[in-house]
mmCIF file of C-alpha atoms in Angstrom:
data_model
loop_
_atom_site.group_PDB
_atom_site.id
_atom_site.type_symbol
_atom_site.label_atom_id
_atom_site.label_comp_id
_atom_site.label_asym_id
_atom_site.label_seq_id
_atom_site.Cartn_x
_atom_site.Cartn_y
_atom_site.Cartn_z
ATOM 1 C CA UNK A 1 -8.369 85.951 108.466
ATOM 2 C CA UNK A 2 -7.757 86.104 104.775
ATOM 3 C CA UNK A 3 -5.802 85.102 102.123
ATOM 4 C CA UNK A 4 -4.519 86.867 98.910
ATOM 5 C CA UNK A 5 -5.851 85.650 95.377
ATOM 6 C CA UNK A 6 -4.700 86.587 91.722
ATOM 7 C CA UNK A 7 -30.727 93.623 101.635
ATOM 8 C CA UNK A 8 -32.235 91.398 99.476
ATOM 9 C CA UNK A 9 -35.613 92.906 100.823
ATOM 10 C CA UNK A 10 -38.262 90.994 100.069
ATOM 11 C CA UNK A 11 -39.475 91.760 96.845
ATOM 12 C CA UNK A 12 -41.241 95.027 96.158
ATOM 13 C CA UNK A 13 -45.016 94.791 94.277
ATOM 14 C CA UNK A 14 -44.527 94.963 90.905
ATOM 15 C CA UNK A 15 -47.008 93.915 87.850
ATOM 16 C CA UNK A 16 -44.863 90.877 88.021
ATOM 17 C CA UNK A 17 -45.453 87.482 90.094
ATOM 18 C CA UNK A 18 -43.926 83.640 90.087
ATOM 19 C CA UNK A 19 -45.898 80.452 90.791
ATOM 20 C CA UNK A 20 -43.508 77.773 90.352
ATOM 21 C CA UNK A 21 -44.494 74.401 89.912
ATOM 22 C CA UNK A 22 -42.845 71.498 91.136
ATOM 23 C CA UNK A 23 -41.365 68.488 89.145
ATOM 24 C CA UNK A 24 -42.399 64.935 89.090
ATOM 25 C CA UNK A 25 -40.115 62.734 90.705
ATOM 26 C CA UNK A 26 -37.011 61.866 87.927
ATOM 27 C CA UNK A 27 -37.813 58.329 86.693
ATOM 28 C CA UNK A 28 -35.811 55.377 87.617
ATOM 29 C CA UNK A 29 -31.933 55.844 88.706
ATOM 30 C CA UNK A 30 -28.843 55.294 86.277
ATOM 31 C CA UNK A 31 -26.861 52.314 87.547
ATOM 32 C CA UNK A 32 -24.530 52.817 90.247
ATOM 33 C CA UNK A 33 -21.098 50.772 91.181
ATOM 34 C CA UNK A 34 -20.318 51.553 94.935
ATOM 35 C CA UNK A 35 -21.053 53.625 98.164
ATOM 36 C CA UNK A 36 -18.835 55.970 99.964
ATOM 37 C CA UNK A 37 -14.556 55.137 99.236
ATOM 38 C CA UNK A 38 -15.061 51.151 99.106
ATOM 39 C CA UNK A 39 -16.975 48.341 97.277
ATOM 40 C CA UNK A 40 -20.329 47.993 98.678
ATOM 41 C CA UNK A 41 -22.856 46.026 97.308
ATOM 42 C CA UNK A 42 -25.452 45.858 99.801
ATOM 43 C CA UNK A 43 -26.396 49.810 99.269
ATOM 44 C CA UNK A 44 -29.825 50.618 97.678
ATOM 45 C CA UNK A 45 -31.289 53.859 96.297
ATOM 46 C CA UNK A 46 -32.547 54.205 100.107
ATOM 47 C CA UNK A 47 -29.893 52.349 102.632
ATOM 48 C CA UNK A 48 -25.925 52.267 102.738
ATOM 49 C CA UNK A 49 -23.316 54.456 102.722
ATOM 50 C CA UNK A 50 -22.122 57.230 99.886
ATOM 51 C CA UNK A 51 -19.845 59.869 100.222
ATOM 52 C CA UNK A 52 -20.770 62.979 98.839
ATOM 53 C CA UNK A 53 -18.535 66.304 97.498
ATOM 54 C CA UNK A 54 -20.124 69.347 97.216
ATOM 55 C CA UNK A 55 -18.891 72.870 96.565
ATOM 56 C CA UNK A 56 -19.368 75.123 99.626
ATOM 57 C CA UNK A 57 -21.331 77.611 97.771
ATOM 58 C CA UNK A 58 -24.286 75.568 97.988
ATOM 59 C CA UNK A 59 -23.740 74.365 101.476
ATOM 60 C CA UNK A 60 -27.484 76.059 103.096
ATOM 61 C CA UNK A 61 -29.398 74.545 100.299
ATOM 62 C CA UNK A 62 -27.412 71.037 100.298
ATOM 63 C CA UNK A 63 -27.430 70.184 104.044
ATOM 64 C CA UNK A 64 -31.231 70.768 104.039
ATOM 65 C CA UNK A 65 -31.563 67.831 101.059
ATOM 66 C CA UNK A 66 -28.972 65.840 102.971
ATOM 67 C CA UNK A 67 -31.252 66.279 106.282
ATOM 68 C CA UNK A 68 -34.580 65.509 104.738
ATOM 69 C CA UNK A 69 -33.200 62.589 102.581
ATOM 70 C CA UNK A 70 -31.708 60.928 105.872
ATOM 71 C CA UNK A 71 -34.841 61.542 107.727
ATOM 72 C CA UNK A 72 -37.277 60.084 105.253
ATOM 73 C CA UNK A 73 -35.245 57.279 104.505
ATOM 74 C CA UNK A 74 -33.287 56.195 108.465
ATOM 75 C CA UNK A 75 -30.778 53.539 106.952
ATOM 76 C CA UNK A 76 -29.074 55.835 104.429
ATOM 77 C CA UNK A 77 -25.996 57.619 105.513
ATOM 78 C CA UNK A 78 -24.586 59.832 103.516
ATOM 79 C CA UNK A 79 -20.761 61.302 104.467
ATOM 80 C CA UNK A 80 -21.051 65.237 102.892
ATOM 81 C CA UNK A 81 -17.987 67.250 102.634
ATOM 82 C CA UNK A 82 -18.145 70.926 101.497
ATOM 83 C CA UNK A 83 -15.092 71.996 99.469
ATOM 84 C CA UNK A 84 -14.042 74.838 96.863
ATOM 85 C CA UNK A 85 -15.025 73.369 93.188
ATOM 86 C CA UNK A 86 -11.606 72.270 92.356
ATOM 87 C CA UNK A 87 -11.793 70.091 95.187
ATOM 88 C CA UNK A 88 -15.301 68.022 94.621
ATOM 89 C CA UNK A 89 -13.731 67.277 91.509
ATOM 90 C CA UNK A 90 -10.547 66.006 92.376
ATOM 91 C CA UNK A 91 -12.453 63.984 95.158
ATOM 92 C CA UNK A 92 -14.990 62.582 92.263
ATOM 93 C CA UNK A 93 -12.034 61.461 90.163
ATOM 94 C CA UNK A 94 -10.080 59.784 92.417
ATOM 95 C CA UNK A 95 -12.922 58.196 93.573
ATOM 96 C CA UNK A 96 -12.952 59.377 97.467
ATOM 97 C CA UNK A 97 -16.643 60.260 96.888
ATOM 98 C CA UNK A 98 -19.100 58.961 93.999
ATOM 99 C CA UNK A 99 -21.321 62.190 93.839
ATOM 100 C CA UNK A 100 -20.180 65.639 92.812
ATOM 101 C CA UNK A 101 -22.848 68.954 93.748
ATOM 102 C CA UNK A 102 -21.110 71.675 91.666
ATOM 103 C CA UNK A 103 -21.925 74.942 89.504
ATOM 104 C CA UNK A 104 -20.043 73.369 86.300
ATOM 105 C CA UNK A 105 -20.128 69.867 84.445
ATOM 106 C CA UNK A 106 -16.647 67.810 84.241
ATOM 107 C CA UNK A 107 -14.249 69.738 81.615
ATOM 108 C CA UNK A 108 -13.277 67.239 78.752
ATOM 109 C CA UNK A 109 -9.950 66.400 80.969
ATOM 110 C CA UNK A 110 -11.478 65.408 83.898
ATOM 111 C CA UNK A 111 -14.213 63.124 81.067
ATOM 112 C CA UNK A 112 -11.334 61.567 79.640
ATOM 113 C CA UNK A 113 -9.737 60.421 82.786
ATOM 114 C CA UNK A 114 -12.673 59.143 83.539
ATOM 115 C CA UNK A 115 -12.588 57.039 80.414
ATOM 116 C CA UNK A 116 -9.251 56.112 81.738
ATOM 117 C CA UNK A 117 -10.773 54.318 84.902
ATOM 118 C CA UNK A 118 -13.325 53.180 82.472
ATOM 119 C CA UNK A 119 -16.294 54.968 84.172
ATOM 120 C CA UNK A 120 -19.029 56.434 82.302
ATOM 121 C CA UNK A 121 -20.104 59.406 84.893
ATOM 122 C CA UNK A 122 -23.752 61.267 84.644
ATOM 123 C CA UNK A 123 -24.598 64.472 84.935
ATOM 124 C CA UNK A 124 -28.073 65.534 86.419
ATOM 125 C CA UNK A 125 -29.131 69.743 86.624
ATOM 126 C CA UNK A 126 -31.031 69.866 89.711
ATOM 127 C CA UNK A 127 -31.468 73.589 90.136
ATOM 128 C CA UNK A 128 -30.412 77.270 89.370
ATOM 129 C CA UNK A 129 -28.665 79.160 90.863
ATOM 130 C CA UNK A 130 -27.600 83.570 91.215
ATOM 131 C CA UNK A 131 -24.828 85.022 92.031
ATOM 132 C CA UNK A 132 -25.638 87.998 94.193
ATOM 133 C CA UNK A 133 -23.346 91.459 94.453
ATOM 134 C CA UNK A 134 -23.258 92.396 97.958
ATOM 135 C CA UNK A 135 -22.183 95.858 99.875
ATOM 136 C CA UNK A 136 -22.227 97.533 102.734
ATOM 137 C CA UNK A 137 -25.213 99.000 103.765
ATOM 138 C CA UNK A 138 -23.551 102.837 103.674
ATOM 139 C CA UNK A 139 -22.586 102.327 99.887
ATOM 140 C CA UNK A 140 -24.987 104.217 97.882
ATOM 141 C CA UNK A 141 -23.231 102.583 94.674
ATOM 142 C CA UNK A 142 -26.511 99.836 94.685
ATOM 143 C CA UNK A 143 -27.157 100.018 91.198
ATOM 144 C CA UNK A 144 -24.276 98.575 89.119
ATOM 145 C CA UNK A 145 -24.457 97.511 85.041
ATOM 146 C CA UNK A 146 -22.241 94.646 83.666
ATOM 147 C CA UNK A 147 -19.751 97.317 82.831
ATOM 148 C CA UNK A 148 -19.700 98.609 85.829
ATOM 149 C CA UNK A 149 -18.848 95.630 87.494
ATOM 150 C CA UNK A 150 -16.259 94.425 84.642
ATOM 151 C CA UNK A 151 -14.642 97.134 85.482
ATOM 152 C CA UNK A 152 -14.569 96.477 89.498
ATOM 153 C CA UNK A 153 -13.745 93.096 89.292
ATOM 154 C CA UNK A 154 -10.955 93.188 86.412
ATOM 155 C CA UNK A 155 -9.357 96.063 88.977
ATOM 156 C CA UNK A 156 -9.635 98.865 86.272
ATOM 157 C CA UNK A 157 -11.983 100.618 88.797
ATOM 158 C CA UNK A 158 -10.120 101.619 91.595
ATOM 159 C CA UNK A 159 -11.912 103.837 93.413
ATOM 160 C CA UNK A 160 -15.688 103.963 94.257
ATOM 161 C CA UNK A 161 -15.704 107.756 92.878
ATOM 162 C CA UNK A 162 -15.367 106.283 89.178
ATOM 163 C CA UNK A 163 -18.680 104.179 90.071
ATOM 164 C CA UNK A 164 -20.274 107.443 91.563
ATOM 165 C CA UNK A 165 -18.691 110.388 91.870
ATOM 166 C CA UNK A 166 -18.626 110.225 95.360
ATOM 167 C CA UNK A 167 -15.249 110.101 97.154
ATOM 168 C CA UNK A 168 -16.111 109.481 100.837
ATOM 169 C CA UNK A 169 -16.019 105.389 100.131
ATOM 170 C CA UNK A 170 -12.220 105.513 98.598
ATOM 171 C CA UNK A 171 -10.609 102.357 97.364
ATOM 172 C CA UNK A 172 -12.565 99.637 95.552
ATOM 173 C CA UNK A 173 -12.166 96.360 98.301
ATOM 174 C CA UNK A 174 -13.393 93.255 96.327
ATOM 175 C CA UNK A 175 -13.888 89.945 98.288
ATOM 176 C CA UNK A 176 -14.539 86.525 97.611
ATOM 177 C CA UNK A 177 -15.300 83.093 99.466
ATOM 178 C CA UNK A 178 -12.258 81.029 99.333
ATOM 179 C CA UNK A 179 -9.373 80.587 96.984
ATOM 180 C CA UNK A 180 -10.300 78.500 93.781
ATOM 181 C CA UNK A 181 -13.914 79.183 94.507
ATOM 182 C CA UNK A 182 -16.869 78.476 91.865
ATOM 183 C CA UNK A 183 -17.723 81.999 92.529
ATOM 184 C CA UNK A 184 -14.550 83.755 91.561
ATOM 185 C CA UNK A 185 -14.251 81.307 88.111
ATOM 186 C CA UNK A 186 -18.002 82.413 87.118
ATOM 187 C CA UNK A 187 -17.098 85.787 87.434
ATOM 188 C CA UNK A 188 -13.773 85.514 85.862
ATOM 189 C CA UNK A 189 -15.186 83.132 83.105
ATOM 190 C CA UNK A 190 -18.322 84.192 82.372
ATOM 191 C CA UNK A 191 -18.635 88.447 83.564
ATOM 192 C CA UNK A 192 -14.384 88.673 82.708
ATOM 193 C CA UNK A 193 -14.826 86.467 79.832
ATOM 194 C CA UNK A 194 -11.546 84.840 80.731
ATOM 195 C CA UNK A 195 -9.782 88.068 81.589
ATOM 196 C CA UNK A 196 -7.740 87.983 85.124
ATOM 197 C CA UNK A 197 -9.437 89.756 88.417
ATOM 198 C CA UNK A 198 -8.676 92.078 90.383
ATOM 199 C CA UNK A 199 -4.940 91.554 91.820
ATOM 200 C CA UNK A 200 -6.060 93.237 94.691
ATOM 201 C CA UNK A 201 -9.094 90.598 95.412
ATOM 202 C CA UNK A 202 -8.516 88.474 97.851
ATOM 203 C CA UNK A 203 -10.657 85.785 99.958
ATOM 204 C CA UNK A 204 -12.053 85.787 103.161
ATOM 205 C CA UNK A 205 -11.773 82.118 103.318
ATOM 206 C CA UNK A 206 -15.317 81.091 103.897
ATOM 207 C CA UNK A 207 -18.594 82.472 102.667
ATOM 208 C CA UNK A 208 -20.166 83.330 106.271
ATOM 209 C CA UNK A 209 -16.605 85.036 107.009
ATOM 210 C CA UNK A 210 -17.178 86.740 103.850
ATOM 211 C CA UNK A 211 -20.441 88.360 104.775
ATOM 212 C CA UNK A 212 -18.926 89.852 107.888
ATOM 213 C CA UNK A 213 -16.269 90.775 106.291
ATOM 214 C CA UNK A 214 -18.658 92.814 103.715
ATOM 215 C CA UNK A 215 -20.894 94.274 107.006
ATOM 216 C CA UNK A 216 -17.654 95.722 108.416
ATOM 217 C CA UNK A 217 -16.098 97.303 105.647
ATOM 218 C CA UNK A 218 -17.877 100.180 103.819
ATOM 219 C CA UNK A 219 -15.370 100.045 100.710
ATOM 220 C CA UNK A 220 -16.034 96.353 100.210
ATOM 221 C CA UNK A 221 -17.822 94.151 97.712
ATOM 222 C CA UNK A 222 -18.246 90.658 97.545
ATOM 223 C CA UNK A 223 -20.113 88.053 95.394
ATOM 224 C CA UNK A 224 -21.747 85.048 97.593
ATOM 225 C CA UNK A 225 -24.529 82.552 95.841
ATOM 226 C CA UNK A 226 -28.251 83.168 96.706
ATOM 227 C CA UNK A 227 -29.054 80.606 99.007
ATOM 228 C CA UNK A 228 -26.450 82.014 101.608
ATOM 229 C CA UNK A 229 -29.506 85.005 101.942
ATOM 230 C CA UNK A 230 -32.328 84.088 100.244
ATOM 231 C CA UNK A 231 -34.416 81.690 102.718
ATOM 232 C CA UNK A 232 -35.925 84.395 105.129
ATOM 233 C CA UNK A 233 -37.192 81.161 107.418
ATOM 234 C CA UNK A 234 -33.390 81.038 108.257
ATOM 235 C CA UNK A 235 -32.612 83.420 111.261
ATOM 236 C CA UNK A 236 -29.269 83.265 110.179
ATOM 237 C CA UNK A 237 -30.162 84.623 106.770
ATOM 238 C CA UNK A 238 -32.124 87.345 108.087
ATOM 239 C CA UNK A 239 -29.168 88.253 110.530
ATOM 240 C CA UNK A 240 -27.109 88.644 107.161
ATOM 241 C CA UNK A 241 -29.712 90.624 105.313
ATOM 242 C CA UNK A 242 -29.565 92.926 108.349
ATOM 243 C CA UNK A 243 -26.202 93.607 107.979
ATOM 244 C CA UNK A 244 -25.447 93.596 103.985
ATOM 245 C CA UNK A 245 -27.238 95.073 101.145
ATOM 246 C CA UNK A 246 -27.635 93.397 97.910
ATOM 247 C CA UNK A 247 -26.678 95.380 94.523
ATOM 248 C CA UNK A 248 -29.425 95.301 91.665
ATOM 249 C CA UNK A 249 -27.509 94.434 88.747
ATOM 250 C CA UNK A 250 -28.806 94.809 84.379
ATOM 251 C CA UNK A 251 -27.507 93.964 81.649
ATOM 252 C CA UNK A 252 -29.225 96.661 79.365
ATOM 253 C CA UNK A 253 -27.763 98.943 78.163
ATOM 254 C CA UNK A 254 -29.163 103.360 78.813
ATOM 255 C CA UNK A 255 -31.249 101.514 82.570
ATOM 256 C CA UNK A 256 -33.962 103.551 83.502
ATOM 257 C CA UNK A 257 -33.550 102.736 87.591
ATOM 258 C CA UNK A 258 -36.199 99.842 87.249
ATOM 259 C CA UNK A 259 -34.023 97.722 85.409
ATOM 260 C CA UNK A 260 -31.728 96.723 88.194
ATOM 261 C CA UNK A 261 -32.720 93.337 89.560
ATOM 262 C CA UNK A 262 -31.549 90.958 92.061
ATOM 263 C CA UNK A 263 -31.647 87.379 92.135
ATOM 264 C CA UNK A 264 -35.190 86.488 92.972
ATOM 265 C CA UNK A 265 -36.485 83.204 91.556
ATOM 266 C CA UNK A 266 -38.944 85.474 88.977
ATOM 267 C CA UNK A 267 -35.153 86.438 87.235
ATOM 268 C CA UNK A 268 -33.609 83.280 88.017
ATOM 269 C CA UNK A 269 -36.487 80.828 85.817
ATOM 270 C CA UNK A 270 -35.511 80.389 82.535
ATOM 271 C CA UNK A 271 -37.496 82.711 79.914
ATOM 272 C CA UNK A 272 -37.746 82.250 76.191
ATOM 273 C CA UNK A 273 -36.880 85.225 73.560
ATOM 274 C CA UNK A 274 -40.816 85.274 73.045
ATOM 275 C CA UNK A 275 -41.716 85.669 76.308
ATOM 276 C CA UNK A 276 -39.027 88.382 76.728
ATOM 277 C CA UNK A 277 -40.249 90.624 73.989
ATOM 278 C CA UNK A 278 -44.004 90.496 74.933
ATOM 279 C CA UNK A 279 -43.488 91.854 78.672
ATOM 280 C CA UNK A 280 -40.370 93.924 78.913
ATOM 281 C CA UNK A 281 -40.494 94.282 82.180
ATOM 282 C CA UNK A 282 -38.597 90.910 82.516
ATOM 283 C CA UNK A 283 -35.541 90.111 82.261
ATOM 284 C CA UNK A 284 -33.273 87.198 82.793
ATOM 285 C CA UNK A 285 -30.752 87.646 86.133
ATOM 286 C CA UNK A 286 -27.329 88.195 84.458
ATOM 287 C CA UNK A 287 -25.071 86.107 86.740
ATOM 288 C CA UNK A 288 -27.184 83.066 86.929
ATOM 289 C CA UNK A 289 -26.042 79.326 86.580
ATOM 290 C CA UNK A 290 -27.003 75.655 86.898
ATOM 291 C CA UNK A 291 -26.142 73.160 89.262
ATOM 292 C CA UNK A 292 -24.948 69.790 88.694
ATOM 293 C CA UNK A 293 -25.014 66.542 89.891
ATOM 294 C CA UNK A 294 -21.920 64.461 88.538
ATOM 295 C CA UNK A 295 -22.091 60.850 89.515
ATOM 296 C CA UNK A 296 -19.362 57.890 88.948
ATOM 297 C CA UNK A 297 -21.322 54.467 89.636
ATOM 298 C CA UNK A 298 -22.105 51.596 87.762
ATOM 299 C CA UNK A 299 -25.649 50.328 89.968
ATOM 300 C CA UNK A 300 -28.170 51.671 91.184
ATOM 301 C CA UNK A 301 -27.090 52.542 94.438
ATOM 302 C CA UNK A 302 -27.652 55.519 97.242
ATOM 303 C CA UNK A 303 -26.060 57.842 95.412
ATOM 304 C CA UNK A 304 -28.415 57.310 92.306
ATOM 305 C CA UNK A 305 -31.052 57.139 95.203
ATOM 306 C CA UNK A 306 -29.772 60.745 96.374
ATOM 307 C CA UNK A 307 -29.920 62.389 93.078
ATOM 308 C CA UNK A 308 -33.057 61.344 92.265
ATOM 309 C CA UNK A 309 -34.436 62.743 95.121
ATOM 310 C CA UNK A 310 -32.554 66.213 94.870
ATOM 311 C CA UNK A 311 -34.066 66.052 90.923
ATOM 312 C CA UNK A 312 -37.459 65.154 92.122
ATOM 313 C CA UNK A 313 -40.430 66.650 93.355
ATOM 314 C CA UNK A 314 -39.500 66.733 97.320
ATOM 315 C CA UNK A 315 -35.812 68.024 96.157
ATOM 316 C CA UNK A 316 -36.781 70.497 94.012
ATOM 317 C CA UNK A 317 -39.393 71.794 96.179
ATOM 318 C CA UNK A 318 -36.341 72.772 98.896
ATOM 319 C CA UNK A 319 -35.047 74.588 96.368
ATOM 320 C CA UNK A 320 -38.028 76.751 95.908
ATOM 321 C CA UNK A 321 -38.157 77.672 99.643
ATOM 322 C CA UNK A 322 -34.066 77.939 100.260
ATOM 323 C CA UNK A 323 -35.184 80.546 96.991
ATOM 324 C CA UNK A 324 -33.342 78.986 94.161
ATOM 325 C CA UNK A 325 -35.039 78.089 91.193
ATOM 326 C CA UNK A 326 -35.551 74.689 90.794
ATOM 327 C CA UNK A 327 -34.250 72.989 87.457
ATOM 328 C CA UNK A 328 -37.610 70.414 87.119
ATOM 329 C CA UNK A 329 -40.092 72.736 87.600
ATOM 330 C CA UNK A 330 -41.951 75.907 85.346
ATOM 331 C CA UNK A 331 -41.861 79.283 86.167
ATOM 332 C CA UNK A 332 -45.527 80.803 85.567
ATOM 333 C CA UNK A 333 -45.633 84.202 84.946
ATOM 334 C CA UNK A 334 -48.545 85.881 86.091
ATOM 335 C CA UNK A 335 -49.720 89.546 84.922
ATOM 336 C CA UNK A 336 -51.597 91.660 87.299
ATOM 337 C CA UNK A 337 -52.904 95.142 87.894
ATOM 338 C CA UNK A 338 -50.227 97.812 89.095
ATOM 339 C CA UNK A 339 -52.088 99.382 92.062
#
């Protein structure tokens, strides 16, 4: 079942609320070369054949552009495969696929070997996206700081009595997706800052095997991205949320207990310093991060036709209900009344 590696509720009322408004469509698409694994110029932004690479963590969110896309436009077919990061890029590259859905843009390598093939590749953010912290439902440890969870996920915390106190939850158990996972790089990366994990994490191989995994052991923790329980339409999603609970997480430093957050679209929008410091109450969601749309093509072809439409208004808007924030749009927030 696994390998070895080296509730969101819904939200309570608070004087905070989010109306987000959706993009424009993206103006016209960068030129594209071909469709799918071979030459084909008789694909449009709306007809052909493209083959697609995206990293599993988005999977929910993806499949439901994919769906609509193919529905509103009957002779486009795109071929979608769902792979760890490390994968989608090494598909992009050697040109199996000519459009890359990942959490990170291509490293200056993978740009230069690009060069080598001479292929100028673009890069489109189409949304954002939050890492959530998920337990068991028993685990009264629900409140974790950055240091905290440094501290879990670089193995120096063992045991969940150095979280707590309390000893009845014993070893520390941390989880992730798959091996080479976006997931377990952000946290290494950006929460580690470069620092190994846990020698004791390992993966559970897929992301809904890592939610059971999570609702079945009381000592575990896991990290899984948003959209995996965030659109309560989904009955899958709300089977999930019945079975996990999601940590609030802060970044401050002395929390009072309503500074833990999860990722709600409210934390997830993009604030400035100014807004910040006139309502404290806000804060950005610490492990939060943009998603990308890498494309190798050199016409204006269905995969130009597919980005645009994940960057437009009708894309972005299935972000907002899978509850992601969408890249193209503003986050208004409103002020009200505590009651």
């Amino acid at each position: 079942m696994t390998t070895s590696m080296n509730s969101i509720a819904r939200p309570r009322r608070t004087a905070l609320g989010a109306l987000l408004l959706a993009a424009s469509l993206l103006p016209a698409c960068h030129p594209d070369r071909s469709a799918g694994t071979s030459e084909d110029s008789t694909d449009t932004p709306t007809s052909g054949h493209v083959g697609i690479s995206v990293d599993e963590t988005f999977s929910p969110v993806m499949q439901s552009q994919v769906d609509t896309f193919q529905k509103l436009y009957v002779d486009a077919h795109l071929k979608v495969s769902y792979q760890p990061e490390d994968s989608v890029f090494l598909d992009l590259l050697n040109d199996k696929v000519k459009v890359a859905v990942a959490s990170r843009k291509l490293t200056a390598a993978e740009t230069k070997e690009m060069e080598k093939q001479q292929m100028m590749p673009t890069t489109t953010t189409i949304g954002i996206d939050g890492l959530a912290i998920i337990l068991h439902p028993s685990n009264p440890d629900s409140l974790l700081t950055l240091t905290q969870l440094r501290g879990i996920f670089s193995g120096q915390t063992t045991q969940w009595s150095q979280v707590s106190g309390q000893k009845k939850l014993g070893p520390v158990n941390v989880v992730f997706d798959t091996n080479r996972s976006s997931t377990s790089r952000f946290i290494k990366d950006s929460l580690l800052l470069g620092a190994a994990l846990s020698p004791k994490a390992f993966a559970a191989q897929s992301n809904p095997k890592l939610l059971d995994y999570v609702a079945t052991h009381p000592d575990a923790v896991g990290v899984v991205g948003v959209n995996w329980i965030s659109d309560f339409d989904d009955p899958t999603v709300r089977g999930f949320l019945k079975r996990i609970r999601v940590a609030g997480i802060t970044a401050r430093p002395n929390p009072t207990k309503d500074d833990f957050i999860q990722p709600y679209q409210v934390y997830l929008a993009p604030k400035s310093a100014e807004l910040l410091k006139a309502h404290p109450e806000l804060q950005n969601y610490p492990l939060r991060r943009n998603i990308y749309a890498v494309k190798r093509e050199a016409r204006a072809g269905l995969g130009s036709g597919f980005v645009s439409f994940v960057a437009g208004q009708k894309g972005q808007l299935i972000f907002q209900k899978s509850g992601l924030m969408p890249f193209n749009a503003q986050a208004r927030i409103i002020v009200t009344n505590k009651r």
